[in-house]
mmCIF file of C-alpha atoms in Angstrom:
data_model
loop_
_atom_site.group_PDB
_atom_site.id
_atom_site.type_symbol
_atom_site.label_atom_id
_atom_site.label_comp_id
_atom_site.label_asym_id
_atom_site.label_seq_id
_atom_site.Cartn_x
_atom_site.Cartn_y
_atom_site.Cartn_z
ATOM 1 C CA UNK A 1256 87.812 48.989 10.781
ATOM 2 C CA UNK A 1257 87.677 45.382 10.295
ATOM 3 C CA UNK A 1258 88.870 45.584 6.604
ATOM 4 C CA UNK A 1259 91.587 47.661 7.659
ATOM 5 C CA UNK A 1260 92.676 45.239 10.282
ATOM 6 C CA UNK A 1261 92.710 42.381 7.701
ATOM 7 C CA UNK A 1262 94.949 44.635 5.229
ATOM 8 C CA UNK A 1263 97.256 45.206 8.066
ATOM 9 C CA UNK A 1264 97.359 41.595 9.011
ATOM 10 C CA UNK A 1265 97.869 40.681 5.354
ATOM 11 C CA UNK A 1266 100.893 43.108 5.147
ATOM 12 C CA UNK A 1267 102.379 42.124 8.327
ATOM 13 C CA UNK A 1268 102.402 38.437 6.844
ATOM 14 C CA UNK A 1269 103.960 39.529 3.402
ATOM 15 C CA UNK A 1270 106.723 41.623 5.407
ATOM 16 C CA UNK A 1271 107.181 38.484 7.625
ATOM 17 C CA UNK A 1272 107.934 36.235 4.839
ATOM 18 C CA UNK A 1273 110.078 38.670 3.024
ATOM 19 C CA UNK A 1274 112.337 38.607 6.219
ATOM 20 C CA UNK A 1275 112.462 34.970 6.212
ATOM 21 C CA UNK A 1276 113.695 34.841 2.485
ATOM 22 C CA UNK A 1277 116.260 37.408 3.354
ATOM 23 C CA UNK A 1278 117.471 35.193 6.394
ATOM 24 C CA UNK A 1279 118.374 32.513 3.968
ATOM 25 C CA UNK A 1280 121.654 32.316 2.329
ATOM 26 C CA UNK A 1281 121.312 30.858 -1.253
ATOM 27 C CA UNK A 1282 124.464 29.057 -2.246
ATOM 28 C CA UNK A 1283 125.405 25.547 -3.148
ATOM 29 C CA UNK A 1284 124.810 23.147 -0.019
ATOM 30 C CA UNK A 1285 127.245 20.431 0.807
ATOM 31 C CA UNK A 1286 125.289 17.994 2.674
ATOM 32 C CA UNK A 1287 127.074 15.642 5.373
ATOM 33 C CA UNK A 1288 126.449 12.156 4.040
ATOM 34 C CA UNK A 1289 124.905 9.519 6.374
ATOM 35 C CA UNK A 1290 126.457 5.699 5.983
ATOM 36 C CA UNK A 1291 123.907 3.024 6.949
ATOM 37 C CA UNK A 1292 125.105 -0.325 8.391
ATOM 38 C CA UNK A 1293 123.533 -3.281 6.364
ATOM 39 C CA UNK A 1294 123.917 -7.083 6.664
ATOM 40 C CA UNK A 1295 124.914 -6.977 2.941
ATOM 41 C CA UNK A 1296 127.061 -3.965 2.838
ATOM 42 C CA UNK A 1297 130.603 -3.691 2.441
ATOM 43 C CA UNK A 1298 133.596 -1.258 2.403
ATOM 44 C CA UNK A 1299 133.804 -0.218 -1.173
ATOM 45 C CA UNK A 1300 132.493 3.310 -0.665
ATOM 46 C CA UNK A 1301 135.551 3.964 1.336
ATOM 47 C CA UNK A 1302 137.822 2.702 -1.453
ATOM 48 C CA UNK A 1303 135.793 4.373 -4.506
ATOM 49 C CA UNK A 1304 135.094 7.748 -2.967
ATOM 50 C CA UNK A 1305 136.992 8.254 0.040
ATOM 51 C CA UNK A 1306 134.056 8.016 2.316
ATOM 52 C CA UNK A 1307 134.902 8.248 6.231
ATOM 53 C CA UNK A 1308 132.734 5.131 7.365
ATOM 54 C CA UNK A 1309 132.492 3.786 10.905
ATOM 55 C CA UNK A 1310 135.456 1.407 11.475
ATOM 56 C CA UNK A 1311 134.664 -2.438 11.411
ATOM 57 C CA UNK A 1312 131.247 -1.881 10.266
ATOM 58 C CA UNK A 1313 129.552 -3.288 6.875
ATOM 59 C CA UNK A 1314 128.207 -0.218 5.091
ATOM 60 C CA UNK A 1315 125.449 -0.880 2.763
ATOM 61 C CA UNK A 1316 124.629 2.660 1.744
ATOM 62 C CA UNK A 1317 125.368 6.275 2.334
ATOM 63 C CA UNK A 1318 122.501 8.808 2.053
ATOM 64 C CA UNK A 1319 123.827 11.584 0.199
ATOM 65 C CA UNK A 1320 120.833 13.959 -0.698
ATOM 66 C CA UNK A 1321 117.786 13.976 1.750
ATOM 67 C CA UNK A 1322 116.071 16.619 3.984
ATOM 68 C CA UNK A 1323 117.104 15.168 7.068
ATOM 69 C CA UNK A 1324 120.992 15.705 6.476
ATOM 70 C CA UNK A 1325 123.074 18.319 7.838
ATOM 71 C CA UNK A 1326 124.876 21.409 5.763
ATOM 72 C CA UNK A 1327 128.267 21.295 6.106
ATOM 73 C CA UNK A 1328 129.383 24.547 4.517
ATOM 74 C CA UNK A 1329 128.771 28.307 4.437
ATOM 75 C CA UNK A 1330 126.001 30.525 6.637
ATOM 76 C CA UNK A 1331 123.701 27.335 7.212
ATOM 77 C CA UNK A 1332 126.367 24.942 8.301
ATOM 78 C CA UNK A 1333 124.931 22.876 11.077
ATOM 79 C CA UNK A 1334 121.432 23.369 9.820
ATOM 80 C CA UNK A 1335 119.627 20.485 8.151
ATOM 81 C CA UNK A 1336 118.058 20.905 4.646
ATOM 82 C CA UNK A 1337 114.738 20.337 6.065
ATOM 83 C CA UNK A 1338 115.001 23.499 8.313
ATOM 84 C CA UNK A 1339 115.719 25.692 5.539
ATOM 85 C CA UNK A 1340 112.972 24.228 3.450
ATOM 86 C CA UNK A 1341 110.566 24.708 6.392
ATOM 87 C CA UNK A 1342 111.692 28.466 6.537
ATOM 88 C CA UNK A 1343 111.182 28.887 2.620
ATOM 89 C CA UNK A 1344 110.231 26.146 0.636
ATOM 90 C CA UNK A 1345 109.977 28.195 -2.475
ATOM 91 C CA UNK A 1346 113.551 29.429 -2.212
ATOM 92 C CA UNK A 1347 115.063 25.954 -1.675
ATOM 93 C CA UNK A 1348 112.785 23.831 -3.758
ATOM 94 C CA UNK A 1349 110.775 25.736 -6.247
ATOM 95 C CA UNK A 1350 107.164 27.361 -6.066
ATOM 96 C CA UNK A 1351 105.316 24.023 -6.400
ATOM 97 C CA UNK A 1352 106.963 22.131 -3.767
ATOM 98 C CA UNK A 1353 106.586 22.067 0.025
ATOM 99 C CA UNK A 1354 108.830 18.874 1.227
ATOM 100 C CA UNK A 1355 112.001 17.475 -0.430
ATOM 101 C CA UNK A 1356 110.556 14.727 -2.785
ATOM 102 C CA UNK A 1357 113.641 12.975 -3.410
ATOM 103 C CA UNK A 1358 116.688 11.031 -1.874
ATOM 104 C CA UNK A 1359 119.906 9.988 -3.417
ATOM 105 C CA UNK A 1360 122.004 7.389 -2.434
ATOM 106 C CA UNK A 1361 125.334 5.435 -2.862
ATOM 107 C CA UNK A 1362 124.736 1.789 -2.532
ATOM 108 C CA UNK A 1363 127.482 -1.134 -1.946
ATOM 109 C CA UNK A 1364 126.017 -4.402 -2.181
ATOM 110 C CA UNK A 1365 128.628 -7.052 -0.997
ATOM 111 C CA UNK A 1366 126.006 -9.743 -0.634
ATOM 112 C CA UNK A 1367 122.506 -9.752 -2.185
ATOM 113 C CA UNK A 1368 119.678 -7.550 -0.978
ATOM 114 C CA UNK A 1369 116.227 -8.877 -0.099
ATOM 115 C CA UNK A 1370 113.578 -9.631 -2.900
ATOM 116 C CA UNK A 1371 111.596 -6.587 -2.165
ATOM 117 C CA UNK A 1372 108.840 -4.146 -3.677
ATOM 118 C CA UNK A 1373 107.712 -0.808 -2.927
ATOM 119 C CA UNK A 1374 104.090 0.826 -3.037
ATOM 120 C CA UNK A 1375 103.253 3.843 -5.279
ATOM 121 C CA UNK A 1376 101.960 7.018 -3.946
ATOM 122 C CA UNK A 1377 98.199 6.058 -3.609
ATOM 123 C CA UNK A 1378 99.348 2.631 -2.014
ATOM 124 C CA UNK A 1379 101.834 4.409 0.548
ATOM 125 C CA UNK A 1380 99.088 6.954 1.611
ATOM 126 C CA UNK A 1381 96.405 4.391 2.166
ATOM 127 C CA UNK A 1382 98.746 1.629 3.624
ATOM 128 C CA UNK A 1383 101.410 3.720 5.596
ATOM 129 C CA UNK A 1384 99.897 7.259 5.922
ATOM 130 C CA UNK A 1385 103.015 8.548 4.240
ATOM 131 C CA UNK A 1386 103.030 11.256 1.472
ATOM 132 C CA UNK A 1387 105.515 9.381 -1.005
ATOM 133 C CA UNK A 1388 105.525 6.015 -2.594
ATOM 134 C CA UNK A 1389 108.923 4.504 -4.096
ATOM 135 C CA UNK A 1390 109.869 4.576 -7.688
ATOM 136 C CA UNK A 1391 113.771 4.411 -8.172
ATOM 137 C CA UNK A 1392 116.336 4.313 -10.659
ATOM 138 C CA UNK A 1393 119.932 2.896 -10.560
ATOM 139 C CA UNK A 1394 123.114 3.805 -12.419
ATOM 140 C CA UNK A 1395 125.841 0.926 -12.056
ATOM 141 C CA UNK A 1396 129.055 2.358 -10.824
ATOM 142 C CA UNK A 1397 130.876 -0.748 -10.715
ATOM 143 C CA UNK A 1398 129.885 -4.485 -11.195
ATOM 144 C CA UNK A 1399 131.952 -7.556 -10.711
ATOM 145 C CA UNK A 1400 132.188 -10.098 -13.515
ATOM 146 C CA UNK A 1401 128.940 -12.151 -13.464
ATOM 147 C CA UNK A 1402 127.089 -9.562 -11.323
ATOM 148 C CA UNK A 1403 123.530 -9.985 -11.748
ATOM 149 C CA UNK A 1404 120.012 -8.352 -9.960
ATOM 150 C CA UNK A 1405 116.878 -9.493 -9.739
ATOM 151 C CA UNK A 1406 114.003 -7.492 -11.912
ATOM 152 C CA UNK A 1407 110.555 -8.937 -12.058
ATOM 153 C CA UNK A 1408 109.597 -12.286 -12.875
ATOM 154 C CA UNK A 1409 110.833 -14.688 -15.754
ATOM 155 C CA UNK A 1410 107.173 -15.023 -17.133
ATOM 156 C CA UNK A 1411 103.696 -13.631 -16.712
ATOM 157 C CA UNK A 1412 102.406 -14.698 -12.915
ATOM 158 C CA UNK A 1413 99.640 -14.212 -10.709
ATOM 159 C CA UNK A 1414 98.813 -13.745 -7.187
ATOM 160 C CA UNK A 1415 98.097 -17.241 -6.519
ATOM 161 C CA UNK A 1416 101.258 -18.390 -8.359
ATOM 162 C CA UNK A 1417 103.437 -16.306 -6.025
ATOM 163 C CA UNK A 1418 101.471 -17.243 -2.977
ATOM 164 C CA UNK A 1419 101.944 -21.010 -3.945
ATOM 165 C CA UNK A 1420 105.759 -20.242 -4.474
ATOM 166 C CA UNK A 1421 106.098 -18.910 -1.053
ATOM 167 C CA UNK A 1422 104.706 -22.049 0.299
ATOM 168 C CA UNK A 1423 106.627 -24.352 -1.511
ATOM 169 C CA UNK A 1424 109.842 -21.990 -0.960
ATOM 170 C CA UNK A 1425 110.322 -21.847 -4.793
ATOM 171 C CA UNK A 1426 109.781 -18.035 -5.516
ATOM 172 C CA UNK A 1427 113.539 -17.836 -6.454
ATOM 173 C CA UNK A 1428 112.786 -19.888 -9.426
ATOM 174 C CA UNK A 1429 110.261 -17.412 -10.701
ATOM 175 C CA UNK A 1430 112.389 -14.287 -10.548
ATOM 176 C CA UNK A 1431 114.376 -12.961 -13.550
ATOM 177 C CA UNK A 1432 118.052 -12.449 -13.170
ATOM 178 C CA UNK A 1433 119.584 -9.575 -15.299
ATOM 179 C CA UNK A 1434 123.356 -9.379 -15.938
ATOM 180 C CA UNK A 1435 124.878 -5.796 -15.296
ATOM 181 C CA UNK A 1436 127.969 -3.888 -15.878
ATOM 182 C CA UNK A 1437 129.528 -0.541 -15.405
ATOM 183 C CA UNK A 1438 127.377 2.196 -17.115
ATOM 184 C CA UNK A 1439 124.153 0.359 -17.086
ATOM 185 C CA UNK A 1440 120.869 2.287 -16.013
ATOM 186 C CA UNK A 1441 117.677 0.286 -14.469
ATOM 187 C CA UNK A 1442 114.457 2.116 -14.021
ATOM 188 C CA UNK A 1443 112.439 0.619 -11.111
ATOM 189 C CA UNK A 1444 108.946 1.956 -10.776
ATOM 190 C CA UNK A 1445 106.803 1.203 -7.750
ATOM 191 C CA UNK A 1446 105.390 -2.266 -7.813
ATOM 192 C CA UNK A 1447 108.566 -3.877 -9.487
ATOM 193 C CA UNK A 1448 109.834 -7.023 -7.618
ATOM 194 C CA UNK A 1449 113.852 -6.417 -7.379
ATOM 195 C CA UNK A 1450 116.844 -7.124 -5.534
ATOM 196 C CA UNK A 1451 120.344 -5.558 -6.118
ATOM 197 C CA UNK A 1452 123.007 -8.491 -6.429
ATOM 198 C CA UNK A 1453 126.236 -8.845 -4.583
ATOM 199 C CA UNK A 1454 129.252 -7.244 -6.406
ATOM 200 C CA UNK A 1455 127.428 -4.243 -7.537
ATOM 201 C CA UNK A 1456 127.965 -0.586 -6.278
ATOM 202 C CA UNK A 1457 125.373 1.938 -7.755
ATOM 203 C CA UNK A 1458 124.009 5.329 -7.329
ATOM 204 C CA UNK A 1459 120.407 5.436 -6.593
ATOM 205 C CA UNK A 1460 117.927 8.456 -6.887
ATOM 206 C CA UNK A 1461 114.304 7.507 -5.909
ATOM 207 C CA UNK A 1462 111.321 9.314 -4.291
ATOM 208 C CA UNK A 1463 111.831 10.371 -0.613
ATOM 209 C CA UNK A 1464 110.666 7.210 0.921
ATOM 210 C CA UNK A 1465 112.156 4.353 2.891
ATOM 211 C CA UNK A 1466 109.263 1.929 2.455
ATOM 212 C CA UNK A 1467 110.180 -1.459 1.671
ATOM 213 C CA UNK A 1468 108.224 -4.566 1.511
ATOM 214 C CA UNK A 1469 110.371 -7.817 1.673
ATOM 215 C CA UNK A 1470 109.358 -10.880 0.081
ATOM 216 C CA UNK A 1471 112.345 -13.075 0.624
ATOM 217 C CA UNK A 1472 115.684 -12.298 2.335
ATOM 218 C CA UNK A 1473 117.807 -15.347 1.475
ATOM 219 C CA UNK A 1474 117.267 -17.280 4.544
ATOM 220 C CA UNK A 1475 120.437 -15.461 6.011
ATOM 221 C CA UNK A 1476 121.805 -17.450 9.009
ATOM 222 C CA UNK A 1477 121.367 -15.657 12.471
ATOM 223 C CA UNK A 1478 120.447 -12.337 10.583
ATOM 224 C CA UNK A 1479 116.917 -12.667 9.810
ATOM 225 C CA UNK A 1480 114.883 -9.546 9.005
ATOM 226 C CA UNK A 1481 111.112 -9.157 8.659
ATOM 227 C CA UNK A 1482 109.028 -10.091 6.019
ATOM 228 C CA UNK A 1483 106.220 -8.214 4.521
ATOM 229 C CA UNK A 1484 104.141 -10.927 2.543
ATOM 230 C CA UNK A 1485 100.929 -9.482 2.603
ATOM 231 C CA UNK A 1486 101.877 -5.914 1.742
ATOM 232 C CA UNK A 1487 104.236 -7.010 -1.043
ATOM 233 C CA UNK A 1488 101.352 -9.328 -2.418
ATOM 234 C CA UNK A 1489 99.183 -5.859 -2.381
ATOM 235 C CA UNK A 1490 101.316 -3.602 -4.423
ATOM 236 C CA UNK A 1491 103.357 -6.273 -7.028
ATOM 237 C CA UNK A 1492 103.023 -5.841 -10.437
ATOM 238 C CA UNK A 1493 102.982 -9.584 -11.909
ATOM 239 C CA UNK A 1494 103.402 -9.254 -15.467
ATOM 240 C CA UNK A 1495 107.066 -10.004 -16.964
ATOM 241 C CA UNK A 1496 109.107 -6.758 -17.646
ATOM 242 C CA UNK A 1497 110.830 -7.030 -20.964
ATOM 243 C CA UNK A 1498 114.171 -4.949 -21.712
ATOM 244 C CA UNK A 1499 114.796 -3.734 -18.292
ATOM 245 C CA UNK A 1500 117.813 -1.442 -18.985
ATOM 246 C CA UNK A 1501 117.374 1.991 -20.237
ATOM 247 C CA UNK A 1502 119.510 3.150 -23.494
ATOM 248 C CA UNK A 1503 121.073 6.266 -22.374
ATOM 249 C CA UNK A 1504 120.706 9.386 -24.968
ATOM 250 C CA UNK A 1505 123.693 11.772 -25.111
ATOM 251 C CA UNK A 1506 123.912 15.515 -26.477
ATOM 252 C CA UNK A 1507 127.424 16.574 -27.261
ATOM 253 C CA UNK A 1508 127.869 20.182 -26.182
ATOM 254 C CA UNK A 1509 131.117 22.235 -26.831
ATOM 255 C CA UNK A 1510 132.046 22.021 -23.232
ATOM 256 C CA UNK A 1511 130.331 18.789 -22.007
ATOM 257 C CA UNK A 1512 128.324 15.825 -22.956
ATOM 258 C CA UNK A 1513 124.786 15.595 -21.451
ATOM 259 C CA UNK A 1514 123.881 11.989 -21.176
ATOM 260 C CA UNK A 1515 120.202 11.627 -20.168
ATOM 261 C CA UNK A 1516 119.906 8.143 -18.148
ATOM 262 C CA UNK A 1517 116.388 7.953 -17.187
ATOM 263 C CA UNK A 1518 113.369 10.457 -16.668
ATOM 264 C CA UNK A 1519 109.932 10.264 -15.112
ATOM 265 C CA UNK A 1520 107.410 12.560 -13.469
ATOM 266 C CA UNK A 1521 109.455 12.383 -9.930
ATOM 267 C CA UNK A 1522 113.028 12.592 -11.320
ATOM 268 C CA UNK A 1523 115.472 13.011 -14.135
ATOM 269 C CA UNK A 1524 118.794 11.636 -14.043
ATOM 270 C CA UNK A 1525 121.866 12.810 -16.213
ATOM 271 C CA UNK A 1526 125.411 12.192 -16.453
ATOM 272 C CA UNK A 1527 127.578 15.137 -17.188
ATOM 273 C CA UNK A 1528 131.124 14.682 -18.812
ATOM 274 C CA UNK A 1529 132.600 18.206 -18.265
ATOM 275 C CA UNK A 1530 135.725 19.324 -20.268
ATOM 276 C CA UNK A 1531 135.345 22.801 -20.055
ATOM 277 C CA UNK A 1532 133.384 25.719 -17.908
ATOM 278 C CA UNK A 1533 129.558 25.021 -18.319
ATOM 279 C CA UNK A 1534 126.868 27.897 -17.913
ATOM 280 C CA UNK A 1535 123.994 26.570 -16.399
ATOM 281 C CA UNK A 1536 120.671 27.654 -14.410
ATOM 282 C CA UNK A 1537 118.618 26.044 -11.755
ATOM 283 C CA UNK A 1538 115.432 27.137 -13.730
ATOM 284 C CA UNK A 1539 113.759 28.032 -10.352
ATOM 285 C CA UNK A 1540 113.943 24.127 -9.003
ATOM 286 C CA UNK A 1541 116.311 22.545 -6.973
ATOM 287 C CA UNK A 1542 119.067 20.424 -8.292
ATOM 288 C CA UNK A 1543 121.398 17.656 -6.932
ATOM 289 C CA UNK A 1544 124.962 17.179 -8.327
ATOM 290 C CA UNK A 1545 127.301 14.426 -7.169
ATOM 291 C CA UNK A 1546 130.761 14.067 -8.521
ATOM 292 C CA UNK A 1547 131.370 10.110 -9.398
ATOM 293 C CA UNK A 1548 134.767 10.957 -11.102
ATOM 294 C CA UNK A 1549 137.045 13.880 -10.620
ATOM 295 C CA UNK A 1550 136.837 17.156 -9.083
ATOM 296 C CA UNK A 1551 134.663 20.130 -10.182
ATOM 297 C CA UNK A 1552 134.252 23.637 -9.285
ATOM 298 C CA UNK A 1553 130.862 25.413 -8.861
ATOM 299 C CA UNK A 1554 131.081 29.206 -9.499
ATOM 300 C CA UNK A 1555 127.908 31.200 -8.496
ATOM 301 C CA UNK A 1556 127.358 34.711 -7.199
ATOM 302 C CA UNK A 1557 130.985 35.716 -7.032
ATOM 303 C CA UNK A 1558 132.014 32.471 -5.035
ATOM 304 C CA UNK A 1559 133.612 29.076 -5.866
ATOM 305 C CA UNK A 1560 132.883 25.822 -4.350
ATOM 306 C CA UNK A 1561 134.780 22.640 -4.985
ATOM 307 C CA UNK A 1562 132.951 19.277 -5.465
ATOM 308 C CA UNK A 1563 135.216 16.524 -4.527
ATOM 309 C CA UNK A 1564 134.946 12.959 -5.799
ATOM 310 C CA UNK A 1565 132.062 11.221 -3.834
ATOM 311 C CA UNK A 1566 130.536 14.334 -2.678
ATOM 312 C CA UNK A 1567 127.047 15.184 -3.238
ATOM 313 C CA UNK A 1568 125.539 19.005 -3.296
ATOM 314 C CA UNK A 1569 122.060 20.442 -3.390
ATOM 315 C CA UNK A 1570 121.619 23.614 -5.440
ATOM 316 C CA UNK A 1571 118.588 25.833 -3.955
ATOM 317 C CA UNK A 1572 115.727 26.681 -6.651
ATOM 318 C CA UNK A 1573 116.554 30.417 -6.482
ATOM 319 C CA UNK A 1574 120.304 30.200 -7.023
ATOM 320 C CA UNK A 1575 119.602 30.758 -10.503
ATOM 321 C CA UNK A 1576 122.612 30.966 -12.849
ATOM 322 C CA UNK A 1577 125.914 29.114 -12.078
ATOM 323 C CA UNK A 1578 128.801 27.670 -13.850
ATOM 324 C CA UNK A 1579 130.781 24.285 -13.597
ATOM 325 C CA UNK A 1580 134.162 23.735 -14.474
ATOM 326 C CA UNK A 1581 136.247 20.629 -14.288
ATOM 327 C CA UNK A 1582 139.245 20.557 -12.263
ATOM 328 C CA UNK A 1583 140.543 17.186 -13.262
ATOM 329 C CA UNK A 1584 141.207 15.691 -16.770
ATOM 330 C CA UNK A 1585 138.363 13.483 -16.146
ATOM 331 C CA UNK A 1586 135.092 15.107 -14.634
ATOM 332 C CA UNK A 1587 131.981 12.911 -14.439
ATOM 333 C CA UNK A 1588 128.658 14.270 -12.542
ATOM 334 C CA UNK A 1589 125.401 12.908 -11.910
ATOM 335 C CA UNK A 1590 122.697 15.652 -12.091
ATOM 336 C CA UNK A 1591 119.132 14.904 -10.714
ATOM 337 C CA UNK A 1592 116.091 17.260 -10.326
ATOM 338 C CA UNK A 1593 112.391 16.978 -10.680
ATOM 339 C CA UNK A 1594 112.077 17.784 -14.434
ATOM 340 C CA UNK A 1595 109.707 19.566 -16.756
ATOM 341 C CA UNK A 1596 109.515 16.653 -18.981
ATOM 342 C CA UNK A 1597 108.444 18.585 -22.176
ATOM 343 C CA UNK A 1598 110.824 21.468 -21.900
ATOM 344 C CA UNK A 1599 114.026 19.682 -20.263
ATOM 345 C CA UNK A 1600 113.734 16.028 -21.678
ATOM 346 C CA UNK A 1601 111.554 15.787 -24.654
ATOM 347 C CA UNK A 1602 112.348 19.161 -26.427
ATOM 348 C CA UNK A 1603 116.016 19.199 -26.232
ATOM 349 C CA UNK A 1604 116.570 15.347 -27.195
ATOM 350 C CA UNK A 1605 114.129 16.040 -30.095
ATOM 351 C CA UNK A 1606 116.057 19.004 -31.425
ATOM 352 C CA UNK A 1607 119.236 16.857 -30.939
ATOM 353 C CA UNK A 1608 117.787 14.456 -33.632
ATOM 354 C CA UNK A 1609 116.416 11.610 -31.231
ATOM 355 C CA UNK A 1610 112.980 10.117 -32.530
ATOM 356 C CA UNK A 1611 110.037 9.913 -30.204
ATOM 357 C CA UNK A 1612 110.530 6.063 -29.606
ATOM 358 C CA UNK A 1613 114.140 6.534 -28.597
ATOM 359 C CA UNK A 1614 112.825 9.495 -26.115
ATOM 360 C CA UNK A 1615 110.278 7.420 -24.488
ATOM 361 C CA UNK A 1616 112.646 4.599 -23.689
ATOM 362 C CA UNK A 1617 113.942 6.716 -21.042
ATOM 363 C CA UNK A 1618 110.772 6.138 -19.376
ATOM 364 C CA UNK A 1619 111.152 2.681 -19.123
ATOM 365 C CA UNK A 1620 108.795 -0.052 -20.862
ATOM 366 C CA UNK A 1621 106.026 -0.965 -18.355
ATOM 367 C CA UNK A 1622 102.709 0.205 -19.355
ATOM 368 C CA UNK A 1623 101.079 3.047 -17.273
ATOM 369 C CA UNK A 1624 104.401 3.826 -15.679
ATOM 370 C CA UNK A 1625 106.025 5.819 -18.788
ATOM 371 C CA UNK A 1626 105.723 9.498 -18.599
ATOM 372 C CA UNK A 1627 107.427 10.078 -21.808
ATOM 373 C CA UNK A 1628 104.945 8.486 -24.204
ATOM 374 C CA UNK A 1629 104.619 11.563 -26.586
#
């Protein structure tokens, strides 16, 4: 009798799971971007992408893809992406994920961001009791003449050197400055001291974490924000980082150019320059697609969805086959996902003729933080 009850209970659970899956409508989800006011922000996202921003506010970033955002279209309009994930994570994310692992933003730096650093997964779990650390990557959308950012140190240093520089207020003299221009790609593994400089607008893909430790905030008058010196020292990588920019690799297809910008275990970032209709597939894992130039149409399951410039959409894992077609002469999209590095990055690039060293550079140059060493 007890064994029969257990079999019946298991059957009930399977039926409940099937009903839950059936309640989810799987289609491309347009998320309602959330603007965030920052002391270093501006209004350029309004001009570049037509973002509706709160009046008279300095908006530093808009959160574009995140599980706390509200879906704006279709049957699930008004629900958060996280609510759908809670109902059926496999359908939305893929079989191996239970929490949305990424956060995608547009950032408008009209003043320098703080000099900061982020923990890795193990450090975030030990120090903050959070699941994710914060590794991120930047794609420069616009840079004013002479725009620069901070990326690591000018030379190898150690903890004692940094502590002394903080006491003497000479930290800035140790920081490495990197000039940037439109189209540059910077990979920022956890532990890298960095600061986005003024006059830069960029797209940022990162782990789903908002944990930031500040070393220094430029002594902003009447706008002081808390510093986190001990936490920063505990997670910082002190060695100088050479070659901070990632050389992009492009595969030319008939209908589009697929440019690999950066790849690691947490995310892959690509730019798609679409000339004609392209047949694609989610391959059982969610994808994020953002338009940075022009308008595109997504065709799937007999429906068509328009991606306007500056919009970000999430495609659920079990969507399967879909197509993207340009609706403007210039159609540029950013595509992001948690990749199968061997199958989706290394293999196609090797087949296209790129050598091992070129492919490995997509993972950066920091020892122990390159997932593409093959």
